[in-house]
XYZ file of C-alpha atoms in Angstrom:
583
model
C 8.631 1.039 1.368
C 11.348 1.328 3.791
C 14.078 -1.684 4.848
C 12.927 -4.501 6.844
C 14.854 -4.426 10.373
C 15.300 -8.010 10.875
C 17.650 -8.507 13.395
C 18.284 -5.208 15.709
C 15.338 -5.534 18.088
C 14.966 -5.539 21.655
C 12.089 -7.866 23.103
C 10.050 -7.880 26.328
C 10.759 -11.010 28.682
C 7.427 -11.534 29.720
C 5.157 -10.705 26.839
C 5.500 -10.895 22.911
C 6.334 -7.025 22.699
C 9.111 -6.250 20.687
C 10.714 -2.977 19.504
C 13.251 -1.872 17.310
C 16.472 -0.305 19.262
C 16.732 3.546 19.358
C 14.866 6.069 21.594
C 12.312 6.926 18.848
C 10.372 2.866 19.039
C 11.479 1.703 22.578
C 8.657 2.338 25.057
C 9.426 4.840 27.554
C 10.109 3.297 31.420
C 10.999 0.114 29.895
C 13.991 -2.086 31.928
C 16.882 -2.912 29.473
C 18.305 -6.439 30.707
C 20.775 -6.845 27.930
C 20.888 -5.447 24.365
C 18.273 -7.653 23.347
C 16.117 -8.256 26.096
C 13.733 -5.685 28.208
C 10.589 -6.124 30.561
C 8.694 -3.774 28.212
C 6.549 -0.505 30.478
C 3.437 -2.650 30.124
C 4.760 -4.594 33.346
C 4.710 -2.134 36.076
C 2.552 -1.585 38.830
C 2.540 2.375 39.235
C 2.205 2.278 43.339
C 2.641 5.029 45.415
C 2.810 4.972 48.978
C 1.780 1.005 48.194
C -1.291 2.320 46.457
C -2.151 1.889 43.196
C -1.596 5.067 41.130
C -4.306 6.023 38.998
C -3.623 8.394 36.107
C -4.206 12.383 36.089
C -6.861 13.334 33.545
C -7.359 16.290 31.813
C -10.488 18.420 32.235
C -11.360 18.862 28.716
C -12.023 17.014 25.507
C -9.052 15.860 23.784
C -11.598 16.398 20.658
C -13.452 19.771 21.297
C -11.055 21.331 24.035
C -14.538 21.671 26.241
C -15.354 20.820 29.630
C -18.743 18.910 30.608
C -19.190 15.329 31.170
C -15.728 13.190 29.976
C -15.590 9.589 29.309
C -11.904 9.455 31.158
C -9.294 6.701 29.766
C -8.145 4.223 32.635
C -4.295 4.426 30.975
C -3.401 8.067 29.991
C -4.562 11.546 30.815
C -6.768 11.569 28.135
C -10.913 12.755 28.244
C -13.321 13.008 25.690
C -17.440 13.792 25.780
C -18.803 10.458 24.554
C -21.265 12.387 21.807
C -17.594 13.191 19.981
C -16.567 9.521 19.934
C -19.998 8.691 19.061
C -20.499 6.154 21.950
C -22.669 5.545 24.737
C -20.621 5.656 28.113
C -19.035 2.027 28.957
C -19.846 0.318 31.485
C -16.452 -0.644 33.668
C -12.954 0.548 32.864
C -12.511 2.084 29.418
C -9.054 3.281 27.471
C -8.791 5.528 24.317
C -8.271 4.227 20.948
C -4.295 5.375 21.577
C -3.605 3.123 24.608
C -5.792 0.167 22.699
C -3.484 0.047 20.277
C -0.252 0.082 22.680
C 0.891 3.306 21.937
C 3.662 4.502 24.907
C 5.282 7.165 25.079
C 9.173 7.335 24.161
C 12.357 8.765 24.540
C 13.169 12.557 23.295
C 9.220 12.792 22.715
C 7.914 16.480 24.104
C 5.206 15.934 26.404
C 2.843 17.678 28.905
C 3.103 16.879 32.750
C 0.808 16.920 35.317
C 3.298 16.659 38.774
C 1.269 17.275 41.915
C -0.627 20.171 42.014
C 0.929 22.286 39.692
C -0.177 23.180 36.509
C 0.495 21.020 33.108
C 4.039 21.458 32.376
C 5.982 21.167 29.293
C 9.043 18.754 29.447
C 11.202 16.130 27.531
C 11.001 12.431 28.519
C 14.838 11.570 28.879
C 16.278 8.045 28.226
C 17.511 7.202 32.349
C 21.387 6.180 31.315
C 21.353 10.106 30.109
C 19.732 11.943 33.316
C 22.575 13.004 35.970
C 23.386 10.145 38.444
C 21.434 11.500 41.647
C 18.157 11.537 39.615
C 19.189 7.790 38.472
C 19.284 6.723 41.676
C 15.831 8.081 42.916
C 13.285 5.082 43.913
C 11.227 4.546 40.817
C 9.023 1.552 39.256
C 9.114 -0.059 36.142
C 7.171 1.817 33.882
C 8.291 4.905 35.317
C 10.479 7.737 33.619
C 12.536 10.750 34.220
C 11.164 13.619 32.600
C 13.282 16.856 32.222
C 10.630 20.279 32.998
C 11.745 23.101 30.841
C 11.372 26.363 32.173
C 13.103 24.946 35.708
C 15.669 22.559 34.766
C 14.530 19.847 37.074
C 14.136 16.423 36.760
C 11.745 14.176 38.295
C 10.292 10.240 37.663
C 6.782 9.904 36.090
C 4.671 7.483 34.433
C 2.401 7.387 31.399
C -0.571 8.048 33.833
C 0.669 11.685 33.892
C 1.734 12.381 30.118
C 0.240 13.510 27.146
C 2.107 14.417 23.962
C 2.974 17.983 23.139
C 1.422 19.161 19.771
C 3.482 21.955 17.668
C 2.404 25.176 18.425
C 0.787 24.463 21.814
C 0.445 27.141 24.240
C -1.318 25.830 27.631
C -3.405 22.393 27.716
C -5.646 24.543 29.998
C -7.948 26.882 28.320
C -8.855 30.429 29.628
C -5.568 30.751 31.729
C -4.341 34.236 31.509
C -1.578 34.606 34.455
C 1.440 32.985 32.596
C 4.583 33.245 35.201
C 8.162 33.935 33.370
C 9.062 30.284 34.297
C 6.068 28.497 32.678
C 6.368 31.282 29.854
C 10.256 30.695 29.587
C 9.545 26.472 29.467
C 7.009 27.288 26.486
C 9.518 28.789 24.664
C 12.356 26.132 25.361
C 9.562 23.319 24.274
C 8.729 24.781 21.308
C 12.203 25.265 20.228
C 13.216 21.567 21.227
C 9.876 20.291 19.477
C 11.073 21.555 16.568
C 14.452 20.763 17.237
C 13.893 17.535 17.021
C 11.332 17.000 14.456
C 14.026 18.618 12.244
C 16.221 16.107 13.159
C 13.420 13.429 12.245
C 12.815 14.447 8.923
C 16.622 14.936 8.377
C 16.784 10.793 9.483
C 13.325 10.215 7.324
C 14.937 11.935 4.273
C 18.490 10.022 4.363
C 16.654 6.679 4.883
C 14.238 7.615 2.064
C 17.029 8.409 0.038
C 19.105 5.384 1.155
C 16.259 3.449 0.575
C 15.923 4.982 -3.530
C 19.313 3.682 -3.954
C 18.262 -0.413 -3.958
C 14.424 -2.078 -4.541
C 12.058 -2.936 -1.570
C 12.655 -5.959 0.596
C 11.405 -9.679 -0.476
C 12.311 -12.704 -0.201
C 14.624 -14.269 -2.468
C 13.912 -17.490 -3.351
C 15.057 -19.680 -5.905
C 11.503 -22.159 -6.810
C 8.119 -21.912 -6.481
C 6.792 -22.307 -2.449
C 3.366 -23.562 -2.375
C 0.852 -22.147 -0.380
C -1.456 -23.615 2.015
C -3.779 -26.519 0.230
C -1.908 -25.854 -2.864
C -0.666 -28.741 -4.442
C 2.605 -29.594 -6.326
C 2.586 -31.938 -9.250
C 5.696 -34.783 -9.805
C 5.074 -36.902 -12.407
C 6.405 -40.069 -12.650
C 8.889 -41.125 -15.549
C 6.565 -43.228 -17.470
C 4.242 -40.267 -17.938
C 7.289 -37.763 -19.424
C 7.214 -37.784 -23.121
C 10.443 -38.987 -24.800
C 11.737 -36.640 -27.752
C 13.241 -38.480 -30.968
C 16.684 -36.535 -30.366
C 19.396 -38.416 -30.464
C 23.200 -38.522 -28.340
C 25.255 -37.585 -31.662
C 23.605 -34.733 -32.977
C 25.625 -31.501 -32.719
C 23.025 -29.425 -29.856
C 20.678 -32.050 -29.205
C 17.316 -30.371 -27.733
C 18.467 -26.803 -28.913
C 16.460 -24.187 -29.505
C 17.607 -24.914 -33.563
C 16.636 -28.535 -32.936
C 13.144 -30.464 -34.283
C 12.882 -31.626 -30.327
C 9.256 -32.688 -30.155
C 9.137 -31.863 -26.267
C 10.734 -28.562 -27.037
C 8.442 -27.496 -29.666
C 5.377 -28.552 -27.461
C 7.107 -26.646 -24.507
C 7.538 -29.675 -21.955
C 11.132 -30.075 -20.611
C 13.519 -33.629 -20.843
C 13.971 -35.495 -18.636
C 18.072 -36.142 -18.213
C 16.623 -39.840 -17.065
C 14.197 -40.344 -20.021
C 15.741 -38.365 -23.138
C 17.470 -40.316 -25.176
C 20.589 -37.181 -25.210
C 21.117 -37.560 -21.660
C 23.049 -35.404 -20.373
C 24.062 -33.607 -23.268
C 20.307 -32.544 -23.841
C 19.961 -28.686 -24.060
C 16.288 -28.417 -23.032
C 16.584 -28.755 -19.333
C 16.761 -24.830 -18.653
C 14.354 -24.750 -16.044
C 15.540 -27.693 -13.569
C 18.748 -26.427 -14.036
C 18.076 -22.583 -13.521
C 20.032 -22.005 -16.537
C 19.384 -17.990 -16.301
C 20.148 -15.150 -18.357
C 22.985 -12.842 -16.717
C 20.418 -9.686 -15.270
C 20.566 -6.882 -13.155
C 17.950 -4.946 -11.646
C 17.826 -1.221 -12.371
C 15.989 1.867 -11.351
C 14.352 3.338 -14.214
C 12.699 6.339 -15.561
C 9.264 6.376 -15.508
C 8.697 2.824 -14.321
C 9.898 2.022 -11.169
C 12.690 -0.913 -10.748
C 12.965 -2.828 -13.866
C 15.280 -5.450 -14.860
C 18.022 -5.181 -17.788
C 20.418 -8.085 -19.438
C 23.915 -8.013 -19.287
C 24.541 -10.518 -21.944
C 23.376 -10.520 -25.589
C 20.159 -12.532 -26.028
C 19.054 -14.214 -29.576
C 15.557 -14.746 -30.529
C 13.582 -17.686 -28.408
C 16.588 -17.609 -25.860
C 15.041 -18.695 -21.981
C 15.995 -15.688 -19.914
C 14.425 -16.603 -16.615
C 11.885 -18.578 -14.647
C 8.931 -16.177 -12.772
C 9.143 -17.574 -9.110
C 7.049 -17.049 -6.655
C 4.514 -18.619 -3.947
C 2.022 -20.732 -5.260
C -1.666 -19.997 -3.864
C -5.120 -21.005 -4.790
C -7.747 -18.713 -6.058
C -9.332 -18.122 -2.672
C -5.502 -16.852 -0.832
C -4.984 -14.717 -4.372
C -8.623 -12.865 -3.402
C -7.771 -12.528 0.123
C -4.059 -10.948 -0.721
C -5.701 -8.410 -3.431
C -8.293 -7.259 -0.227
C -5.969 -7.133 1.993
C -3.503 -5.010 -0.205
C -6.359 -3.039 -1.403
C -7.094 -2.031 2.342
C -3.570 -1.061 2.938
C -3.606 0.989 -0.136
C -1.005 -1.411 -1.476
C -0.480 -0.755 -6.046
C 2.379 -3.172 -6.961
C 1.181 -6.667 -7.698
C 3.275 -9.610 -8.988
C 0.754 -11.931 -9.766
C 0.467 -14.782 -12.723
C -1.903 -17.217 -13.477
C -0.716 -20.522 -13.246
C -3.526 -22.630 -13.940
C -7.613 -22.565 -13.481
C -6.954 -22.596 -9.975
C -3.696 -21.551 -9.132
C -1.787 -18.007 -9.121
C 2.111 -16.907 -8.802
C 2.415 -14.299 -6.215
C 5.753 -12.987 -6.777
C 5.161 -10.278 -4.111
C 6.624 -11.142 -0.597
C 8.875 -13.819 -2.077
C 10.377 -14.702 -5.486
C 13.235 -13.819 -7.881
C 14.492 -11.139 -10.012
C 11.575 -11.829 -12.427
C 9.250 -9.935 -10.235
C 10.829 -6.722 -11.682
C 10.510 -7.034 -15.391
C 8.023 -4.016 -16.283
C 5.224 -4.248 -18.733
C 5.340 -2.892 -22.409
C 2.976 -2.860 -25.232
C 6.009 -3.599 -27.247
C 7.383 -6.036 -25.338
C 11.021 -8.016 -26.016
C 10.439 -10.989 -24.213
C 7.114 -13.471 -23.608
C 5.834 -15.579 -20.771
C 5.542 -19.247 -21.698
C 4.040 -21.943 -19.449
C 6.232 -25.013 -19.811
C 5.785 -28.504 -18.003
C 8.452 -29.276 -16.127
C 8.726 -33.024 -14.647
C 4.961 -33.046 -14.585
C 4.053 -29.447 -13.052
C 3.811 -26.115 -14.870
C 6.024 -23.547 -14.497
C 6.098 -20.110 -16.073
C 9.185 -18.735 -18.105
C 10.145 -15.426 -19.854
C 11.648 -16.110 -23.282
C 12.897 -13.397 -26.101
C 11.052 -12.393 -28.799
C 13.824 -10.654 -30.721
C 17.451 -10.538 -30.399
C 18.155 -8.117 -27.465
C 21.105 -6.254 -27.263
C 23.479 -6.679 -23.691
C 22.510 -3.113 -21.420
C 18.709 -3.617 -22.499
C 15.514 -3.432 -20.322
C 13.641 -7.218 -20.528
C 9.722 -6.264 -20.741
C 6.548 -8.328 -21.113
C 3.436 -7.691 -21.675
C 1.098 -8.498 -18.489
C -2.244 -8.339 -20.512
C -3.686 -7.789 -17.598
C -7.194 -10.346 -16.501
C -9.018 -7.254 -15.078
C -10.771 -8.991 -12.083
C -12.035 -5.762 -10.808
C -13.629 -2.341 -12.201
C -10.017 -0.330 -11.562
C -7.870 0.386 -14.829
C -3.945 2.114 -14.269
C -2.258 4.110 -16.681
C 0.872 2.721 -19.631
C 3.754 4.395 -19.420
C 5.848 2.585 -21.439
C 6.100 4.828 -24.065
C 6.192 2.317 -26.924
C 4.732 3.679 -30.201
C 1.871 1.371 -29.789
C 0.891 2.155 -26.635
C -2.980 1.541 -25.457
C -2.475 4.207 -22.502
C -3.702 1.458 -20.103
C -2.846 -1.841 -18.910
C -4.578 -4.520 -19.739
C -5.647 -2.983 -23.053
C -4.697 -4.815 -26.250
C -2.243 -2.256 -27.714
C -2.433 -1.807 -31.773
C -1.379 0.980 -34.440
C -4.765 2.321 -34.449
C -5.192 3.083 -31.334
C -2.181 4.174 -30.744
C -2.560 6.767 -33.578
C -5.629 8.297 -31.817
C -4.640 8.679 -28.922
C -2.080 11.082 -30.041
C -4.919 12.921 -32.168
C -7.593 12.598 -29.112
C -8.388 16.022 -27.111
C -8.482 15.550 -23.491
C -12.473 15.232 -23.360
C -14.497 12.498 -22.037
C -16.253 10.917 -24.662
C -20.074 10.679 -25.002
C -22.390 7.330 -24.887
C -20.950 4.840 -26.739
C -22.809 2.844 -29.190
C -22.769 -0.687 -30.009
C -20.681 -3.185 -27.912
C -20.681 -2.122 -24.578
C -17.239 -0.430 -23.616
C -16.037 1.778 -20.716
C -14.917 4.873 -21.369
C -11.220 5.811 -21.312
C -12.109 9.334 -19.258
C -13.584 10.305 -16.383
C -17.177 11.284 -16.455
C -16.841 14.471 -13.969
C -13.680 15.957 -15.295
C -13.382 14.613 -18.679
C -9.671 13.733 -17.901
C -7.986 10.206 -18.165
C -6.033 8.221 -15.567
C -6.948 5.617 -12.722
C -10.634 4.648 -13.288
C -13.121 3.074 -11.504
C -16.038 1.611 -13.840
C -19.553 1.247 -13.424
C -20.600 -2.190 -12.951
C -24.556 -1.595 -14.131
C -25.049 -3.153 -17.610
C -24.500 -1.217 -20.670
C -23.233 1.848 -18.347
C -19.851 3.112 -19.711
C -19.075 5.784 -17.251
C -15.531 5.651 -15.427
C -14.865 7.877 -12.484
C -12.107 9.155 -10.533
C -11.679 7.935 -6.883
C -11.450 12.283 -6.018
C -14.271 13.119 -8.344
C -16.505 10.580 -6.253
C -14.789 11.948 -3.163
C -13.754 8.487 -2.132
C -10.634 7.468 -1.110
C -10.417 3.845 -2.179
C -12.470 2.258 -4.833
C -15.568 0.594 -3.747
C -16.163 -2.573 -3.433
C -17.660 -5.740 -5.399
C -20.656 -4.588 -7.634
C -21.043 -0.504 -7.913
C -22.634 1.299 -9.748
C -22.183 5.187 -10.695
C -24.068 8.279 -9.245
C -25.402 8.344 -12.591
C -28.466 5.835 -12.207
C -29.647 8.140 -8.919
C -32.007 10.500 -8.604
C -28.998 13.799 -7.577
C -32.025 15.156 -5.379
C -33.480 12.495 -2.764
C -31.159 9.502 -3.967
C -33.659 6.750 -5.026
C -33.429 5.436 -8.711
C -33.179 7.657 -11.437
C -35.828 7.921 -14.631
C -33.647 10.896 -16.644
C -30.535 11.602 -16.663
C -27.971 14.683 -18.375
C -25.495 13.499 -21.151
C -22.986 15.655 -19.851
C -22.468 15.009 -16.733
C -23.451 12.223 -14.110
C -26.774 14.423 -12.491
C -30.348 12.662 -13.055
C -33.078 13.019 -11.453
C -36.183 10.588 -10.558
C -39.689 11.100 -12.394
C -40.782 13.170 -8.886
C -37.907 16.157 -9.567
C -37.806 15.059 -13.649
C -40.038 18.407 -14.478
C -37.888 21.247 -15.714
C -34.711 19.838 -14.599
C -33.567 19.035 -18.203
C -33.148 20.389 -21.435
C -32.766 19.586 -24.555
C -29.673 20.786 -26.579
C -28.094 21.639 -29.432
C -26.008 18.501 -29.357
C -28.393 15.964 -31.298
C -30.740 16.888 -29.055
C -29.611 15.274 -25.871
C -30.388 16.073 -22.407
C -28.688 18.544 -20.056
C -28.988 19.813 -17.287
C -29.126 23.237 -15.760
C -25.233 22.864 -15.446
C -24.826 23.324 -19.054
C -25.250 25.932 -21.356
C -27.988 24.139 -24.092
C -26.014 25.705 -26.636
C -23.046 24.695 -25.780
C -23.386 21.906 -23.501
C -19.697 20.823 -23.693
C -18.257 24.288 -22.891
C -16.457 24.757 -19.491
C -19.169 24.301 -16.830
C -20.081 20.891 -18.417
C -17.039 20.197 -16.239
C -17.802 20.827 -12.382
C -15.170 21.148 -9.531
C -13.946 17.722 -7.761
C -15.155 18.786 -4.523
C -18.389 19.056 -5.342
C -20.554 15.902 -3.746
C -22.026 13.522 -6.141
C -25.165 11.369 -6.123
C -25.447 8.335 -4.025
C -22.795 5.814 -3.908
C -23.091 2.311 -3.525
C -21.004 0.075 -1.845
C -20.539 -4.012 -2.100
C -18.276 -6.003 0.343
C -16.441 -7.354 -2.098
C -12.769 -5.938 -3.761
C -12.051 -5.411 -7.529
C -8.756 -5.069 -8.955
C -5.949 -6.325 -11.592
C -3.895 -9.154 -11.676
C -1.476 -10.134 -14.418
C -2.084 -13.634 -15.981
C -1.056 -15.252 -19.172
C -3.133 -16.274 -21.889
C-alpha cells in the first residue's frame, strides 16, 4: 500500500476532478490557474475553423489489429469490431471503456499521432511551460497539447481526438506498410529509446517509493476512541447503574491489580464519581488511556507488529483495541468490498451480538499486534461507564524489547482458512485453529499429502484436494464434504462466493450431479458415464479413476497439473471470509 497524498493536489474549477501534481497524473491540455487550481482537459471545445473537431480513428481493431466494420469511440482514436467487445452496435454516440473511465492522456507519455494527412507518427506529449516559446504562443484550446514528433523535431498542438498511447515494441499502428522513409524509421528508433527511457525512470521512482514506503506501516487514521458507525449506538450509563466496589480511600493501591476490587475482578471499570477511592482508585485504565509504552516494528515473517518498551508484569493493561464501531450488516459489506479489491489484512473484533471493531481505516497502535498460538497478552471485554470496550492485557511477565501477540481465534464466517506463521511450538499451522501439543507434534511428523475421507465428525481437510499441498483453502460447503481447494487448482482467481460446493459432487464429463466419484482426486462421473470409468484399488478397495495407477493409486499422477480445468464450479452471490472476534 503506498502513502496517502493528502494535501499536494491540483483540482479542476468547474468539475470535481482532481489530480495529484506531477506530469505522470495531471491530464494532458489541462489550464493551470494557480498551484492548486486547473480547468481540467474535460472542458474544451476542440473547434477548428469554428467547427467542432471530431477525433481521427484508426482503421483497425484496437483488439484483433483487423479491418472490417468498427464500432468507432466518439473521444479517442480508438475502433474495435463489436463481436470482440461482445456487443451489439449502440445506438447514438458511444466511447471505449478507456475514455468511460476518464482516462487522458499525460505529460512525458509516448503516443501515436495522426496530424493531417500524414501517416501515424510517433511523438512525446510535452508539458507547454517546457516547449520553446514560439510554439507556446501558437493559438490553441483548452484541452489541446503540444506534442514533440520524433524523427523531425517539430512541435505542433493536438488534442486527445488524435492520440493513442504507444505500446513497447511498436513498429507502425498501420499494418501491411512496407515503404518506411529514414525519417519515420529514424522517429521509431528515438520512441523506442525514450519509451524505455522513461519507463526506466518509472520503475526507478516505483522502487524508491516502494522502498520508502517498507521503511514505516500503511496509512490509517489515528484515533484515540472508538467512532461509531452509522446506526450504531453508544452506551452511557448513568451513575446509579455503575456498581460501587468495597475499596476503600486508605488502602495502600486501592483498585490494583493486587487488590480484592469487586468491579476489577468482574472486569467493569470505577467510576472516579462513584468509587469510594476517588481519585486515588487504580482501575480507571481505560478512561484514562493509561497505555503501555509501545512501538511498532517491522518484523520477520509477520508483517508490522507491535513490541513494548517497558517491562510488563502479569495481568498488566497494555492497551485499548480502537477502532470504528459498525453493525453486523456495514462489517459484511466491508469484508465484500475488501474481498473484491483483493484486500487480506483485516482488523476486526467482535464487540457484541451485533456490533464489530474495525480497526482498519482508523484506530490505534493495537491494530498491529500479530496473532500467536502462544500468545503473551489476552483480549478482555471490560465495561466502561456503561459500554464495552475491548482491552489487551498480559498473560505473563514480558520482558521490555518484546513483541505483544494475541491470539485472534479467528470466527471463520466464510469457507477461506490462511496459514500460522508464528512459529510457536504449538502452532496449529492455521488461524483460527485451536493450537495444542498434539497437533503441533504431527504436524512436524505429517508428509506433505492430502489426507483421505475423514471419518466421524465432519472436518475439512488441512490440504488441498488437487495437489495434496497445504496453504490458503477454500472449503466445500456441501454437508459432510471435507475437500479444501486451492484458488489456482480451481483456476479461479478469488474464492467464490456464499454457498459452493467442490467439482467433486459433478459429473467431470457433461457437468450435472455426480453418482461416483474417485478417492484420489476430485473426478466423478454421473450414472450415464459411471461404466468403466472407475476402478477399484488396492487401497481398501476404494475407487479411482483412470488417473491412477490401481496399484498404487497415491503415486505421482494421483496428483494432476494446476492448469488442468476442473469440474463445474458453482458460484453464490454471497462473500465468505475471517474475522477475528473474542470469545
Amino acid at each position: 500500500m503506498s502513502d496517502i497524498w493528502c494535501c499536494r493536489m491540483m483540482r479542476c474549477l468547474r468539475c470535481p476532478v482532481a489530480y495529484h501534481t506531477g506530469d505522470s497524473c495531471v491530464a494532458a491540455g489541462s489550464v493551470v490557474l494557480t498551484h492548486h487550481i486547473i480547468i481540467c482537459s474535460s472542458h474544451g471545445t476542440a473547434k477548428r475553423n469554428g467547427l467542432l473537431s471530431s477525433p481521427i480513428n484508426v482503421t483497425w481493431c484496437f483488439l484483433c489489429a483487423r479491418g472490417g466494420k468498427l464500432l468507432c469511440c466518439e473521444s479517442c482514436p480508438a475502433s474495435f469490431h463489436p463481436e470482440c467487445l461482445e456487443m451489439e452496435i449502440p445506438e447514438g454516440a458511444w466511447s471505449c471503456r478507456e475514455c468511460r473511465a476518464g482516462r487522458k492522456p499525460h505529460y512525458k507519455q509516448i503516443v501515436w499521432v495522426k496530424l493531417g494527412n500524414y501517416r501515424w507518427w510517433p511523438a512525446e506529449i510535452c508539458n507547454p511551460r517546457l516547449v520553446p516559446p514560439n510554439i507556446q504562443t501558437l493559438r490553441h484550446d483548452i484541452g489541446d497539447f503540444p506534442v514533440f514528433f520524433f524523427g523531425s523535431h517539430d512541435y505542433y498542438w493536438i488534442n486527445q481526438g488524435r492520440v493513442f498511447p504507444y505500446m513497447e515494441n511498436d513498429k507502425t499502428p498501420v499494418t501491411g506498410q512496407v515503404n518506411i522513409n529514414k525519417t519515420f524509421k529514424k522517429a521509431l528508433e528515438e520512441a523506442a529509446r525514450r519509451f524505455h527511457e522513461l519507463k526506466a525512470q518509472r520503475e526507478s521512482r516505483e522502487a524508491l517509493e516502494q522502498e520508502r514506503n517498507s521503511r514505516k506501516p500503511p496509512p490509517y487514521k489515528f484515533i484515540k476512541s472508538n467512532k461509531p458507525v452509522g446506526k450504531v449506538q453508544v452506551h452511557v450509563a448513568d451513575l446509579s447503574e455503575i456498581p460501587r466496589c468495597n475499596c476503600k480511600p486508605t488502602d495502600e493501591h486501592p483498585c490494583s491489580l493486587d487488590s480484592q476490587c469487586l468491579n476489577r475482578m468482574l472486569q467493569y471499570e470505577c467510576h472516579p464519581q462513584v468509587c469510594p477511592a476517588g481519585d486515588r482508585c487504580e482501575n480507571q485504565c481505560f478512561s484514562k488511556r493509561l497505555y503501555s509504552e509501545t512501538e511498532v516494528i517491522k518484523t520477520e515473517g509477520c508483517g508490522w507488529g507491535l513490541k513494548t518498551n517497558q517491562a510488563l508484569r502479569k495481568g498488566d493493561f497494555v492497551t485499548e483495541y480502537v477502532g470504528e464501531v459498525i453493525d453486523s450488516e456495514e462489517c459484511q459489506q466491508r469484508i465484500k468490498r475488501a474481498h473484491e479489491n483483493r484486500v487480506t489484512n483485516f482488523y476486526m473484533l467482535t464487540l457484541t451480538k451485533d456490533r464489530v471493531i474495525d480497526a482498519g481505516p482508523k484506530g490505534n497502535s493495537s491494530r498491529f499486534i500479530n496473532h500467536s498460538c502462544s500468545p503473551n497478552c489476552e483480549t478482555q471485554k471490560w465495561t466502561v461507564n456503561g459500554d464495552v470496550r475491548i482491552g489487551l492485557f498480559t498473560l505473563c511477565d514480558i520482558d521490555a524489547g518484546t513483541e505483544l501477540t494475541f491470539n485472534y481465534n479467528l470466527d471463520l464466517v466464510g469457507n477461506r482458512r490462511s496459514s500460522c506463521h508464528c512459529g510457536a511450538e504449538n502452532c496449529s499451522g492455521f488461524l483460527g485453529v485451536r493450537p495444542t501439543e498434539e497437533k503441533a507434534r504431527n504436524a512436524k511428523l505429517k508428509p506433505k499429502k492430502r489426507k483421505l475421507r475423514p471419518e466421524g465428525k465432519h472436518t475439512h481437510e488441512y490440504f488441498c484436494f488437487w495437489c495434496g499441498e497445504a496453504g490458503e483453502l477454500v472449503m466445500c460447503d456441501k454437508k459432510d464434504c471435507p475437500k479444501s481447494y486451492h484458488l489456482l487448482c480451481l483456476n479461479l482467481t478469488k474464492p467464490p462466493y456464499g454457498r459452493w460446493e467442490c467439482p467433486w459432487h459433478d459429473c467431470s464429463v457433461c457437468g450435472v450431479p455426480a453418482s461416483a466419484q474417485c478417492d484420489f482426486c476430485p473426478r466423478s462421473f454421473c450414472r450415464g458415464h459411471e461404466a468403466g470409468s472407475l476402478t477399484p484399488s488396492t487401497l481398501e478397495g476404494r475407487l479411482c479413476c483412470s488417473n491412477h495407477d490401481p496399484l498404487s493409486p497415491l503415486g505421482p499422477s494421483a496428483h494432476p497439473p494446476r492448469t488442468q480445468t476442473p469440474g463445474t464450479v458453482t458460484r453464490s452471490p454471497f462473500l465468505n471470509i475471517q474475522r477475528k472476534s473474542i470469545h
